[in-house]
Amino acid sequence: MGRFAYIRKRLLLMVFVLFGVTFIIFGMVRVLPGDPAFLILGDRATDQNAAELRQQLGLNKSLPEQYWLFISGIFTGTMGQSLIYRQPVADLLWKRIPVSLSLALYAMGLAAVTTLLFGIGAAINRGRWIDHVVRIVFLFILTTPNFWFGIMLILLFGLALKWLPVGGMGETPAENLRYMFLPALTLALQLSAVLIRNLRSQIILTMRADYVRTARAKGLREQYVLIRHVLRNALMSTVTIFGLQFGALVGGTIVVESVFGIHGIGELLIQAITGRDYPVVQSIVVVSAFLVILVNLLVDLSYSFLDPRVTYE
């Protein structure tokens, strides 16, 4: 199977997966306790007011009719009407997605640099103090919630040292990088903790391979052997985990955006769940699922670039 045939097959499967996601999330938000009409109108709302609002919002329709409205909203691109903001969900998402996406990409970049730096450093210094320090520090990071790191970074770099801002986005690209550094670092730390453990073990395993011994026996420089023969093969499984962890990264943005006061889809999702804003919750989950599936597809396609022996079947 060629690469383009493989992509077509994966895109077709993506449609079925997203359809399953819409079905599951539609059922899950409907079992949440609380009436959206009373949550929107407040404690002083009467039963008649609530009934009128349900009729305006379409909440008095049957579940199959509501599901059809949800699905048709995705195909038309509006994704329905927000119950709280009274505007198309797509408009809300278009304002928030770039913020969350830039935060996630920033965190992925920081995680990639941290992983390569400490993963390679720990592997080539196996058994020495550098290796032990890296393993202990990132094991601690791995077992600690990321919101705790967010609060600690705010206290240290924002309030005590006053080096970095602790909220907002900034107005220029340079300010964006500065304002988003602490939240991106918070997300990157736990992601890199997972990746460093894998990259270290894969490098150590690959360095024992026969073709690496042969390369050294030819008199090739150690740096060339490490980059050309060891790192390229060791990265295969690390890239796989990188793709699988993207879902956790997206989930982590929900907490981190709340800690740092960033107006992304994570903050919007919390507001939507609190207010039982069904169309917004459903749409955010579907968009997040689409991004996770897309990243995993790109990860699968990257295998053939890392190792030309990989074929698509």
PDB file of N, CA and C in Angstrom, residues 2 25 62 94 100 106 108 130 139 157 174 195 215 238 261 267 270 274-275 279 288 298:
ATOM      1  N   GLY A   2       0.616   2.168  -0.913  1.00  0.00           N
ATOM      2  CA  GLY A   2       1.383   3.399  -0.976  1.00  0.00           C
ATOM      3  C   GLY A   2       1.010   4.357   0.129  1.00  0.00           C
ATOM      4  N   ILE A  25     -20.089  11.428  23.371  1.00  0.00           N
ATOM      5  CA  ILE A  25     -20.109  12.698  24.113  1.00  0.00           C
ATOM      6  C   ILE A  25     -21.527  13.260  24.189  1.00  0.00           C
ATOM      7  N   SER A  62     -36.845  15.931  21.118  1.00  0.00           N
ATOM      8  CA  SER A  62     -36.416  14.588  21.502  1.00  0.00           C
ATOM      9  C   SER A  62     -34.902  14.450  21.319  1.00  0.00           C
ATOM     10  N   TRP A  94     -13.311  29.596  17.040  1.00  0.00           N
ATOM     11  CA  TRP A  94     -12.305  30.249  16.191  1.00  0.00           C
ATOM     12  C   TRP A  94     -11.495  31.283  16.971  1.00  0.00           C
ATOM     13  N   SER A 100      -5.146  28.069  22.375  1.00  0.00           N
ATOM     14  CA  SER A 100      -4.808  26.757  22.936  1.00  0.00           C
ATOM     15  C   SER A 100      -3.830  25.999  22.045  1.00  0.00           C
ATOM     16  N   TYR A 106       3.802  25.276  21.554  1.00  0.00           N
ATOM     17  CA  TYR A 106       4.912  25.813  22.346  1.00  0.00           C
ATOM     18  C   TYR A 106       5.394  24.753  23.339  1.00  0.00           C
ATOM     19  N   MET A 108       4.979  21.520  23.120  1.00  0.00           N
ATOM     20  CA  MET A 108       5.593  20.399  22.397  1.00  0.00           C
ATOM     21  C   MET A 108       7.028  20.736  21.989  1.00  0.00           C
ATOM     22  N   ILE A 130      25.079  12.357  36.586  1.00  0.00           N
ATOM     23  CA  ILE A 130      24.150  13.077  35.704  1.00  0.00           C
ATOM     24  C   ILE A 130      22.931  12.213  35.400  1.00  0.00           C
ATOM     25  N   LEU A 139      11.455  11.666  37.429  1.00  0.00           N
ATOM     26  CA  LEU A 139      10.506  10.749  38.080  1.00  0.00           C
ATOM     27  C   LEU A 139       9.617  11.529  39.041  1.00  0.00           C
ATOM     28  N   PHE A 157       9.056  32.326  39.574  1.00  0.00           N
ATOM     29  CA  PHE A 157       9.492  33.219  38.490  1.00  0.00           C
ATOM     30  C   PHE A 157       8.598  34.452  38.317  1.00  0.00           C
ATOM     31  N   ALA A 174       6.688  38.366  20.120  1.00  0.00           N
ATOM     32  CA  ALA A 174       7.739  38.246  21.142  1.00  0.00           C
ATOM     33  C   ALA A 174       7.129  38.223  22.543  1.00  0.00           C
ATOM     34  N   LEU A 195       8.875  11.099  27.969  1.00  0.00           N
ATOM     35  CA  LEU A 195       9.688  10.868  26.779  1.00  0.00           C
ATOM     36  C   LEU A 195      11.152  10.604  27.126  1.00  0.00           C
ATOM     37  N   ALA A 215      29.874   0.345  12.927  1.00  0.00           N
ATOM     38  CA  ALA A 215      30.154   1.750  12.586  1.00  0.00           C
ATOM     39  C   ALA A 215      31.350   2.271  13.367  1.00  0.00           C
ATOM     40  N   THR A 238      10.010   6.766  20.665  1.00  0.00           N
ATOM     41  CA  THR A 238       9.788   8.030  21.367  1.00  0.00           C
ATOM     42  C   THR A 238       8.783   8.909  20.617  1.00  0.00           C
ATOM     43  N   GLY A 261      -4.866  31.806  33.754  1.00  0.00           N
ATOM     44  CA  GLY A 261      -5.833  32.777  33.250  1.00  0.00           C
ATOM     45  C   GLY A 261      -5.751  33.000  31.759  1.00  0.00           C
ATOM     46  N   GLU A 267     -10.366  26.822  29.131  1.00  0.00           N
ATOM     47  CA  GLU A 267     -11.178  27.676  30.013  1.00  0.00           C
ATOM     48  C   GLU A 267     -12.637  27.687  29.558  1.00  0.00           C
ATOM     49  N   ILE A 270     -14.463  24.489  30.654  1.00  0.00           N
ATOM     50  CA  ILE A 270     -14.872  24.486  32.065  1.00  0.00           C
ATOM     51  C   ILE A 270     -16.134  25.335  32.253  1.00  0.00           C
ATOM     52  N   THR A 274     -19.781  23.839  33.447  1.00  0.00           N
ATOM     53  CA  THR A 274     -20.450  24.430  34.615  1.00  0.00           C
ATOM     54  C   THR A 274     -21.849  24.923  34.261  1.00  0.00           C
ATOM     55  N   GLY A 275     -21.988  25.524  33.066  1.00  0.00           N
ATOM     56  CA  GLY A 275     -23.286  26.075  32.663  1.00  0.00           C
ATOM     57  C   GLY A 275     -24.128  25.126  31.850  1.00  0.00           C
ATOM     58  N   PRO A 279     -23.944  22.305  23.426  1.00  0.00           N
ATOM     59  CA  PRO A 279     -23.296  22.424  22.105  1.00  0.00           C
ATOM     60  C   PRO A 279     -21.806  22.768  22.194  1.00  0.00           C
ATOM     61  N   SER A 288     -11.161  18.464  19.712  1.00  0.00           N
ATOM     62  CA  SER A 288      -9.984  17.902  20.386  1.00  0.00           C
ATOM     63  C   SER A 288      -9.687  16.501  19.870  1.00  0.00           C
ATOM     64  N   LEU A 298      -0.006  12.022  11.619  1.00  0.00           N
ATOM     65  CA  LEU A 298       1.274  12.626  11.245  1.00  0.00           C
ATOM     66  C   LEU A 298       2.446  11.858  11.857  1.00  0.00           C
TER      67      LEU A 298
END
